Short mmCIF file of C-alpha atoms in Angstrom, two decimals:
data_model
loop_
_atom_site.label_atom_id
_atom_site.label_comp_id
_atom_site.label_asym_id
_atom_site.label_seq_id
_atom_site.Cartn_x
_atom_site.Cartn_y
_atom_site.Cartn_z
CA MET A 248 71.48 -20.28 19.69
CA LEU A 249 68.11 -19.68 21.87
CA SER A 250 69.76 -20.57 24.90
CA ASN A 251 72.99 -18.70 24.02
CA ILE A 252 70.77 -15.76 23.90
CA PHE A 253 68.87 -16.32 27.09
CA HIS A 254 72.28 -16.94 28.87
CA LEU A 255 73.52 -13.67 27.47
CA LEU A 256 70.35 -11.89 28.75
CA TRP A 257 71.22 -13.24 32.24
CA ILE A 258 74.91 -12.05 32.13
CA ILE A 259 74.06 -8.40 30.99
CA ASN A 260 71.42 -8.10 33.84
CA ALA A 261 74.08 -9.26 35.97
CA MET A 262 76.51 -6.78 34.68
CA SER A 263 73.88 -4.08 35.28
CA ILE A 264 73.98 -3.32 31.63
CA MET A 265 70.56 -1.49 30.26
CA ALA A 266 69.85 -2.29 26.79
CA TYR A 267 66.24 -2.43 25.00
CA GLY A 268 65.02 -3.91 21.84
CA ALA A 269 67.15 -5.67 19.12
CA SER A 270 70.04 -3.99 20.10
CA ILE A 271 70.75 -6.44 22.69
CA PHE A 272 71.56 -9.39 20.06
CA THR A 273 74.30 -6.90 18.05
CA SER A 274 77.45 -9.00 17.31
CA LYS A 275 79.52 -6.74 19.67
CA ASN A 276 77.47 -8.13 22.40
CA LEU A 277 77.61 -11.64 21.27
CA ASN A 278 81.34 -11.33 21.22
CA LEU A 279 81.50 -9.94 24.64
CA TYR A 280 79.32 -12.81 25.83
CA ASN A 281 81.88 -15.46 24.25
CA THR A 282 84.84 -13.75 26.01
CA ILE A 283 83.03 -13.88 29.20
CA ILE A 284 82.17 -17.57 28.81
CA LYS A 285 85.58 -18.40 27.53
CA ASN A 286 87.25 -16.71 30.64
CA THR A 287 84.58 -17.66 33.51
CA SER A 288 85.77 -20.86 35.43
CA THR A 289 83.70 -22.23 38.41
CA THR A 290 86.70 -23.62 39.91
CA ASN A 291 88.59 -19.73 40.32
CA ALA A 292 85.18 -18.45 41.66
CA TYR A 293 85.34 -17.16 45.40
CA PHE A 294 82.66 -16.89 47.47
CA ARG A 295 81.72 -14.86 50.48
CA PRO A 296 81.29 -17.16 53.63
CA THR A 297 77.28 -17.01 54.07
CA TRP A 298 75.28 -18.86 56.30
CA ILE A 299 71.51 -18.42 58.13
CA ASP A 300 70.96 -19.23 61.42
CA VAL A 301 67.54 -20.78 62.16
CA ASN A 302 65.76 -20.14 65.53
CA LEU A 303 64.46 -23.56 66.09
CA SER A 304 62.57 -22.24 69.29
CA ALA A 305 60.71 -20.23 67.05
CA VAL A 306 59.67 -22.88 64.69
CA ASP A 307 58.93 -24.58 68.19
CA SER A 308 56.65 -21.57 69.49
CA ASN A 309 54.70 -21.32 66.08
CA VAL A 310 53.80 -24.96 65.84
CA ARG A 311 52.43 -25.05 69.39
CA LEU A 312 50.69 -21.87 68.67
CA LEU A 313 48.95 -23.47 65.38
CA LYS A 314 48.27 -26.50 67.54
CA GLU A 315 46.53 -24.65 70.15
CA TYR A 316 44.24 -22.85 67.59
CA ILE A 317 42.98 -26.03 65.60
CA GLY A 318 42.88 -28.27 68.68
CA GLU A 319 44.11 -31.84 69.17
CA LYS A 320 41.58 -33.32 67.06
CA VAL A 321 42.80 -31.90 63.89
CA HIS A 322 46.12 -32.89 62.14
CA LEU A 323 48.82 -30.54 61.34
CA MET A 324 51.08 -31.12 58.39
CA ALA A 325 54.58 -29.20 58.70
CA VAL A 326 55.55 -28.73 55.05
CA VAL A 327 59.59 -29.18 54.80
CA LYS A 328 59.68 -29.56 50.95
CA GLY A 329 62.61 -27.99 49.16
CA ASN A 330 65.21 -28.51 52.24
CA GLY A 331 62.79 -27.16 54.53
CA TYR A 332 62.36 -23.94 52.41
CA GLY A 333 66.23 -23.87 52.70
CA HIS A 334 65.91 -23.94 56.51
CA GLY A 335 66.94 -27.83 57.03
CA MET A 336 64.55 -30.24 56.10
CA LEU A 337 65.28 -32.98 58.86
CA GLU A 338 65.98 -30.09 61.44
CA ILE A 339 62.92 -28.59 60.75
CA ALA A 340 60.79 -31.65 60.90
CA GLU A 341 62.23 -32.61 63.98
CA ALA A 342 61.30 -29.42 65.86
CA SER A 343 57.96 -29.57 64.15
CA ILE A 344 57.20 -33.10 65.42
CA SER A 345 58.70 -32.22 68.86
CA ALA A 346 56.28 -29.15 69.19
CA GLY A 347 53.06 -31.06 68.21
CA ALA A 348 53.00 -31.67 64.04
CA THR A 349 51.34 -35.03 63.19
CA TRP A 350 52.51 -35.06 59.64
CA LEU A 351 55.22 -34.14 57.26
CA GLY A 352 54.91 -32.94 53.74
CA VAL A 353 57.77 -33.19 51.30
CA ALA A 354 57.85 -32.61 47.53
CA SER A 355 59.40 -35.97 46.21
CA LEU A 356 60.20 -39.54 46.91
CA ASP A 357 63.50 -38.72 47.30
CA GLU A 358 62.85 -36.37 50.14
CA ALA A 359 60.56 -38.70 51.67
CA LEU A 360 62.69 -41.46 51.95
CA ALA A 361 65.16 -39.08 53.60
CA VAL A 362 62.71 -37.97 56.13
CA ARG A 363 61.66 -41.64 56.78
CA SER A 364 65.06 -42.55 57.42
CA LYS A 365 65.17 -40.32 60.28
CA PHE A 366 61.50 -40.62 61.95
CA SER A 367 59.61 -43.76 62.73
CA HIS A 368 56.60 -45.14 60.80
CA ASP A 369 54.47 -43.38 63.48
CA ILE A 370 54.95 -40.23 61.45
CA PRO A 371 52.93 -40.12 58.23
CA ILE A 372 54.83 -38.71 54.94
CA LEU A 373 52.83 -36.90 52.34
CA VAL A 374 54.63 -37.07 48.87
CA LEU A 375 53.05 -33.56 47.60
CA GLY A 376 54.44 -34.12 43.99
CA TYR A 377 54.54 -37.17 41.46
CA VAL A 378 55.78 -40.53 42.33
CA ALA A 379 55.95 -42.99 39.60
CA PRO A 380 53.45 -45.87 40.07
CA GLN A 381 55.85 -48.39 40.31
CA TYR A 382 57.21 -47.21 43.43
CA LEU A 383 53.81 -47.71 45.18
CA SER A 384 55.00 -51.18 46.68
CA LEU A 385 57.98 -48.99 48.32
CA THR A 386 55.79 -46.20 49.77
CA SER A 387 53.35 -48.83 51.31
CA GLN A 388 56.19 -50.49 53.06
CA LEU A 389 57.38 -47.26 54.72
CA ARG A 390 53.77 -45.66 55.00
CA ILE A 391 54.79 -42.83 52.73
CA THR A 392 51.41 -41.51 51.32
CA VAL A 393 51.19 -40.76 47.60
CA THR A 394 49.14 -37.98 45.63
CA ALA A 395 47.05 -38.55 42.69
CA ILE A 396 47.84 -36.19 40.42
CA SER A 397 45.54 -36.99 37.72
CA LEU A 398 42.70 -39.38 36.11
CA GLU A 399 45.34 -41.17 34.35
CA TRP A 400 47.73 -41.52 37.55
CA VAL A 401 45.03 -43.28 39.17
CA GLN A 402 44.17 -45.50 36.15
CA GLU A 403 47.61 -46.53 36.10
CA ALA A 404 48.24 -47.00 39.67
CA ALA A 405 45.30 -49.22 39.77
CA ARG A 406 46.46 -51.33 37.06
CA ILE A 407 49.96 -52.32 38.62
CA ALA A 408 49.40 -51.69 42.24
CA GLN A 409 49.83 -55.42 44.00
CA GLN A 410 49.01 -54.41 47.53
CA PRO A 411 47.08 -51.60 48.95
CA PHE A 412 48.44 -48.01 49.00
CA GLU A 413 47.20 -44.70 50.59
CA PHE A 414 46.72 -41.73 48.31
CA HIS A 415 45.31 -38.12 48.81
CA LEU A 416 43.37 -36.79 45.79
CA LYS A 417 44.67 -33.30 44.24
CA ILE A 418 42.03 -31.22 42.94
CA ASP A 419 43.25 -28.38 40.39
CA THR A 420 41.60 -25.26 41.77
CA GLY A 421 43.41 -23.07 39.33
CA LEU A 422 47.19 -23.30 39.08
CA ASN A 423 46.80 -25.81 36.20
CA ARG A 424 49.61 -27.86 37.06
CA LEU A 425 48.65 -30.97 38.97
CA GLY A 426 45.41 -32.41 40.12
CA LEU A 427 41.90 -33.49 38.71
CA THR A 428 40.09 -30.69 36.94
CA THR A 429 36.20 -31.83 36.93
CA ILE A 430 33.70 -33.22 38.96
CA ASP A 431 33.30 -36.14 36.43
CA GLU A 432 36.94 -37.09 37.01
CA VAL A 433 36.48 -37.11 40.82
CA GLU A 434 33.51 -39.38 40.45
CA VAL A 435 35.52 -41.63 38.36
CA VAL A 436 38.13 -41.84 41.02
CA MET A 437 35.80 -42.32 43.39
CA LYS A 438 33.91 -45.16 41.70
CA MET A 439 37.59 -47.05 41.04
CA VAL A 440 38.36 -46.60 44.92
CA SER A 441 34.80 -48.62 45.84
CA LEU A 442 35.72 -51.31 43.45
CA ASN A 443 39.69 -51.71 43.98
CA PRO A 444 40.53 -52.58 47.29
CA ASN A 445 44.37 -51.44 46.71
CA LEU A 446 43.17 -47.79 46.31
CA ASN A 447 42.83 -46.15 49.71
CA CYS A 448 42.08 -42.50 49.41
CA THR A 449 42.62 -41.05 52.57
CA GLY A 450 42.74 -37.14 51.87
CA VAL A 451 42.01 -34.56 49.46
CA PHE A 452 43.60 -31.37 48.76
CA THR A 453 44.49 -28.51 46.50
#
C-alpha cells in the first residue's frame, strides 16, 4: 500500500495536480490511480527522438588543460562512472586517455570489466564503489584497483585473499555512506597492511 501511495504521488506530480495534506489519499484519487495504471502500457508508449551530441574535442581540451595545470608528475583520473555521466563511458574514457589522463575511475566491477575490455593493463582502473572480496583474484589479474570501504571489508578481504591485491582506502569525511570513520580504524588497517603481504594500499581518498 505504501509503495502505491508513493507511485500515486509521482503520477499526480507528473499531471501537475497540486494537492496538500491528507486530501491526496482520498478514495477518488486512489480510483484515479488505479485507472491510470490499468490503462497504461509501456509497449504503447511513444517517445520523441532525442539524442545528445558530445564534443570530444572539448573533453580533449579540458583534460590537456588540467594536465598542464597539475604537471606531468601528478596522475589525473578520468571518472567515467554511470556511463560517463550519461556521455558514453568508453568514448569519454578513450578521449581522456588520449589527452593525457593516466587513470580511469568507475563505480562498479561491471563497469571496470567493460573498460578493461577496451584498454590495456597499462591503464590502471579504480572501482570507487563496493567490490565483493571474493572477486579480488579477478581484479588483481586485470589490474583493477578496488576500494576499501570499511574496516570490516579489509578484514574480510585479508581473510580470503589468495594473492596480493591493490586497494585505495576510502575515508568518510561527512557523507556517511562509505569509508572509514575514525583514526583508530585507519591505524588498524595500516597495521594489517604492514603484516599481510596480500594487502597493498596504494592510495587514500574521501
